[in-house]
Amino acid sequence: MQAPTLLDLPPGPEQPRAAQALQWITRPREFLLRQRERFGDVFTIDFIDGEPLVVLADPADVRTVFTGGAALMHAGEANRLLEPIVGSRSILLLDEGEHLRQRRLLLPAFHGERLRGHVAIMREATAREVDTWRAGERLAVLGRMQAITLEVIMRAVFGVEEGLELERLRDLVRRMLTLTTDWSQLLLTFLAGPGSPRVVARRRAALAPLDEELGRIVAERRAAPDVAVRGDVLSLLLCARDDDGMPLGDGELRDELVTLLLAGHETTASTLAWCLERLTRHPQALARVTAEARSGADELPYADAAIQETLRLRSVLPIVVRRITAPVVVGQGRFHLPAGTRVAPSILLVHLRPDLYPEPLEFRPERFLDGAPRTYTWIPFGGGLRRCVGAAFAQLEMREVLRETLARVELEPLGGDERITRRALTLVPRRGARVRVVRRVEPAEPSRRRRRSGRYRPPGWPPSSQSPSAPIRARRGSSRSASPTGSRRSS
Ligand code: HEM
């Protein structure tokens, strides 16, 4: 499909591509807000990868994209840059029937009863990390949250327990993650191209040992006598069957495992860092979340609202991207986009609309106390058939990490509001969310009572009737599904 040129598309900044790329990298929020102010809710940027991107900031256009259907809205093509790392069979790279098949195989592992099984891991990983923090210590929260979310994702996905195996895997995963979190690596890929010998050599050095280790873990788990009753994602995927009774192949499994590590770790850590950055700079909100965390209650409504507000105000991914396969009309009928156009619903711009969120730059968890966020106006996890598979997992994890952290330590800010900066793919606090540990607190008795009760419900908790060992069925190449979006809402 021929990609349209800038001349075929809605207006946008006239600066050369390099100048736009520089602003996209260094000041993404200011860059996007400036263009919306100048051009309105639809504008075209000459994107860093050399192809135009039509940015959409009106919820009506976001709806058009998210409800556009699998055949019209291709996301796999738009994620090509990640292919050398996640592999060509990753859910991120697939479209239409193959994408839906993989989605149905993956989704059950992140929903319902299965989520509950991961709560203990989330709490333990947080407690272990936060118990090393000393009174008076100054820390950059981002690095600490990365340590927690990496451990959580490795244990929840691979079911690898403490010890040498976890240590080895952690090292290899960290090396792989530098490919997407280290700017110099990403810039080299952009400038030299994903196929350049230097890029390929670096990638091979980071990926080959991880692939070998993953192959070993998969083979061992496949042969494990308890594989059908284990709750980790790898075991569930090994037992999953599509409608033709076929399991995921070894190559597919490898690509999905790397995808989950990549998609689930950095995003959650960055959002948690932002949440603590915002809370420590808003003492009243921090006091309310802390009171909830120490109350022993199962539900933490204000903490959930604070997480939702953080996801609104500090969306770590500013856009999602689709390539349209047939003409689409946006901008209330003003723009007819030709087939082949890449469109980008902007999470960041939708979340900062004053008509939806009065005083949009203010951090106010209260906005979300009165009910669930609305479809197409709160889109931190994207939407439609591509909505984030790990959205419920991430929200549960963030709640549990906040709970365990604030039950154990009192924090105060170091410095003022932190600027938004880019850490390769995600937007993070410039100084890593700097805080000082004021004092340590013994977790209260109710917290232990709650642990025994074992009732944990993530926001939007979906009921599930599947037993842990029930095989997961997915339809190969079909578009029918009970809930292919993985969401109770339609976004
Ligand atoms: C705060 C944390 C997270 C945020 C903000 C986030 C955000 C997103 C976004 C914006 C998308 C693209 C959606 C679209 O194109 O419409 C996405 C996709 C995805 N995410 Fe997440 N995510 C988070 C955590 C996770 C976790 C914990 C996992 C799994 C362990 C995960 C797995 C995935 C996968 C597999 C996809 C691809 C879905 C598909 O193409 O069908 N994410 N996520």
XYZ file of N, CA, C and O and ligand atoms in Angstrom, residues 66 75-76 79 90-94 99 103 106 110 153 157 233 256 259-272 311 315-317 319-322 347 379-391 393-395 397-398 484, ligand 1:
279
model
N -10.775 3.519 17.153
C -10.877 2.350 18.033
C -12.031 1.411 17.666
O -12.024 0.246 18.034
N -2.441 -2.122 13.224
C -1.458 -1.588 14.172
C -0.135 -2.322 14.011
O 0.933 -1.777 14.281
N -0.221 -3.573 13.588
C 0.994 -4.378 13.459
C 2.033 -3.684 12.597
O 3.198 -3.555 12.973
N 3.976 -0.944 14.170
C 4.939 -1.289 15.221
C 6.204 -1.946 14.675
O 6.985 -2.525 15.441
N 5.155 -11.625 17.267
C 4.639 -10.935 18.453
C 3.253 -10.365 18.170
O 2.972 -9.893 17.063
N 2.392 -10.372 19.182
C 1.050 -9.788 19.049
C 1.125 -8.332 18.563
O 0.254 -7.860 17.845
N 2.189 -7.634 18.948
C 2.330 -6.228 18.556
C 2.472 -6.067 17.050
O 2.168 -5.029 16.486
N 2.983 -7.110 16.398
C 3.308 -7.006 14.976
C 2.221 -7.578 14.068
O 2.270 -7.416 12.864
N 1.249 -8.269 14.664
C 0.258 -8.972 13.841
C -0.990 -8.127 13.623
O -1.262 -7.205 14.380
N -3.757 -11.767 14.638
C -3.687 -10.939 15.846
C -4.770 -11.351 16.842
O -4.506 -11.541 18.029
N -4.402 -12.783 20.626
C -5.010 -12.011 21.707
C -5.883 -12.897 22.579
O -5.871 -12.815 23.801
N -3.767 -14.975 24.785
C -3.074 -14.237 25.853
C -4.011 -13.712 26.941
O -3.686 -13.758 28.126
N -4.390 -12.791 31.909
C -4.297 -11.491 32.578
C -5.621 -11.037 33.173
O -5.820 -9.860 33.434
N 7.120 -8.865 36.825
C 6.799 -9.399 35.497
C 7.541 -10.721 35.266
O 6.991 -11.659 34.698
N 5.192 -13.851 34.847
C 5.164 -14.398 33.494
C 5.855 -15.765 33.439
O 5.329 -16.713 32.874
N 2.026 -17.078 33.647
C 1.560 -16.851 32.287
C 2.159 -17.867 31.311
O 1.468 -18.385 30.424
N 6.061 -13.859 22.200
C 5.084 -13.315 23.158
C 5.738 -13.028 24.511
O 5.426 -12.039 25.159
N 7.670 -9.892 24.244
C 6.713 -8.786 24.129
C 6.171 -8.397 25.504
O 6.079 -7.214 25.841
N 5.804 -9.398 26.288
C 5.221 -9.096 27.603
C 6.241 -8.399 28.500
O 5.913 -7.451 29.225
N 7.500 -8.863 28.432
C 8.540 -8.213 29.238
C 8.690 -6.755 28.829
O 8.772 -5.852 29.657
N 8.696 -6.552 27.531
C 8.914 -5.212 27.001
C 7.728 -4.294 27.275
O 7.883 -3.153 27.698
N 6.519 -4.813 27.036
C 5.321 -3.970 27.149
C 4.936 -3.729 28.607
O 4.341 -2.703 28.931
N 5.272 -4.668 29.484
C 4.715 -4.615 30.830
C 5.591 -4.017 31.898
O 5.096 -3.621 32.956
N 6.889 -3.902 31.621
C 7.799 -3.520 32.701
C 8.005 -2.007 32.786
O 7.666 -1.357 33.772
N 8.504 -1.444 31.713
C 8.875 -0.023 31.715
C 7.649 0.895 31.881
O 7.694 1.889 32.601
N 6.540 0.535 31.197
C 5.324 1.341 31.265
C 4.821 1.441 32.713
O 4.498 2.522 33.195
N 4.779 0.297 33.395
C 4.235 0.280 34.760
C 5.183 1.007 35.715
O 4.740 1.785 36.576
N 6.488 0.777 35.556
C 7.460 1.444 36.444
C 7.406 2.958 36.262
O 7.418 3.714 37.245
N 7.310 3.410 35.021
C 7.296 4.861 34.766
C 6.028 5.482 35.355
O 6.069 6.572 35.940
N 4.883 4.798 35.208
C 3.639 5.354 35.753
C 3.698 5.401 37.282
O 3.264 6.377 37.904
N 4.255 4.347 37.884
C 4.375 4.349 39.346
C 5.283 5.483 39.817
O 4.999 6.156 40.819
N -2.351 8.337 35.272
C -2.398 7.814 33.900
C -2.944 8.868 32.929
O -2.607 8.884 31.758
N 0.576 10.464 30.952
C 0.548 9.255 30.122
C 1.968 8.971 29.630
O 2.611 9.845 29.056
N 2.443 7.775 29.890
C 3.843 7.477 29.558
C 4.022 7.194 28.075
O 5.122 7.274 27.552
N 2.925 6.845 27.384
C 2.973 6.701 25.926
C 2.088 7.804 25.342
O 0.887 7.826 25.615
N 1.110 8.549 22.225
C 0.218 8.240 21.092
C 0.097 6.722 20.919
O 0.929 5.972 21.435
N -0.932 6.285 20.199
C -0.927 4.926 19.627
C -1.074 5.105 18.116
O -1.557 6.151 17.663
N -0.656 4.116 17.359
C -0.592 4.313 15.903
C -1.321 3.191 15.161
O -1.268 2.031 15.560
N -2.038 3.557 14.096
C -2.665 2.587 13.191
C -2.403 3.018 11.755
O -2.285 4.223 11.480
N -3.056 10.036 23.094
C -3.446 9.843 24.493
C -3.202 11.154 25.241
O -4.067 11.663 25.961
N -7.754 7.238 27.823
C -7.279 6.156 26.954
C -5.797 5.800 27.182
O -5.061 5.580 26.226
N -5.358 5.722 28.447
C -3.928 5.436 28.669
C -3.526 4.067 28.152
O -2.348 3.821 27.896
N -4.503 3.157 28.012
C -4.197 1.805 27.546
C -4.630 1.601 26.097
O -4.796 0.467 25.645
N -4.787 2.685 25.353
C -5.216 2.570 23.966
C -6.656 2.116 23.912
O -7.443 2.388 24.834
N -7.031 1.396 22.825
C -8.418 0.984 22.761
C -8.743 0.067 21.609
O -7.889 -0.274 20.786
N -10.024 -0.334 21.588
C -10.522 -1.210 20.538
C -9.880 -2.585 20.630
O -9.570 -3.079 21.717
N -9.658 -3.179 19.481
C -9.132 -4.545 19.423
C -7.670 -4.624 19.832
O -7.108 -5.712 19.924
N -7.037 -3.460 20.049
C -5.626 -3.464 20.437
C -5.446 -2.989 21.866
O -4.307 -2.765 22.288
N -6.556 -2.809 22.611
C -6.395 -2.275 23.967
C -5.406 -3.127 24.749
O -5.355 -4.348 24.592
N -4.616 -2.469 25.577
C -3.538 -3.126 26.321
C -4.025 -4.411 26.992
O -4.978 -4.392 27.779
N -3.338 -5.504 26.699
C -3.674 -6.799 27.286
C -3.443 -6.788 28.798
O -4.137 -7.460 29.560
N -2.462 -6.005 29.239
C -2.086 -6.022 30.656
C -2.698 -4.895 31.465
O -2.235 -4.616 32.577
N -3.769 -4.235 30.967
C -4.311 -3.056 31.662
C -4.766 -3.395 33.090
O -4.433 -2.672 34.039
N -3.892 -5.998 34.915
C -2.705 -6.427 35.653
C -1.929 -5.194 36.138
O -1.547 -5.100 37.302
N -1.730 -4.230 35.236
C -0.944 -3.037 35.574
C -1.624 -2.223 36.674
O -0.977 -1.761 37.612
N -2.955 -2.076 36.573
C -3.651 -1.268 37.578
C -3.642 -1.951 38.942
O -3.483 -1.313 39.977
N -1.284 -4.034 39.910
C 0.097 -3.956 40.390
C 0.384 -2.573 40.982
O 0.975 -2.455 42.054
N -0.076 -1.524 40.306
C 0.211 -0.179 40.801
C -0.455 0.057 42.155
O 0.120 0.647 43.053
N -12.850 -9.545 22.774
C -11.489 -9.484 22.275
C -10.744 -8.249 22.751
O -9.543 -8.180 22.668
C 0.844 1.421 33.187
C 1.144 0.368 32.454
C 0.810 0.196 31.013
C 0.433 1.123 30.076
C 0.253 2.628 30.268
C 0.224 0.403 28.839
C -0.202 0.995 27.671
C -0.402 0.302 26.485
C -0.826 0.915 25.248
C -1.107 2.403 25.052
C -0.920 -0.067 24.323
C -1.314 0.107 22.844
C -2.820 0.013 22.721
C -3.339 0.419 21.363
O -2.599 0.365 20.372
O -4.528 0.796 21.272
C -0.561 -1.309 24.955
C -0.549 -2.544 24.329
C -0.150 -3.709 24.924
N 0.220 -3.871 26.244
Fe 0.260 -2.428 27.670
N 0.472 -0.933 29.045
C 0.832 -1.109 30.354
C 1.141 -2.306 30.981
C 1.153 -3.533 30.359
C 1.412 -4.797 31.025
C 1.674 -4.954 32.518
C 1.388 -5.768 30.067
C 1.577 -7.262 30.196
C 2.235 -7.847 31.126
C 1.086 -5.124 28.807
C 0.949 -5.780 27.613
C 0.542 -5.194 26.432
C 0.380 -5.931 25.181
C 0.640 -7.416 24.961
C -0.071 -4.998 24.229
C -0.409 -5.265 22.766
C -1.915 -5.480 22.600
C -2.345 -5.753 21.164
O -1.655 -5.320 20.233
O -3.395 -6.408 20.975
N 0.960 -3.772 29.030
N -0.260 -1.062 26.275
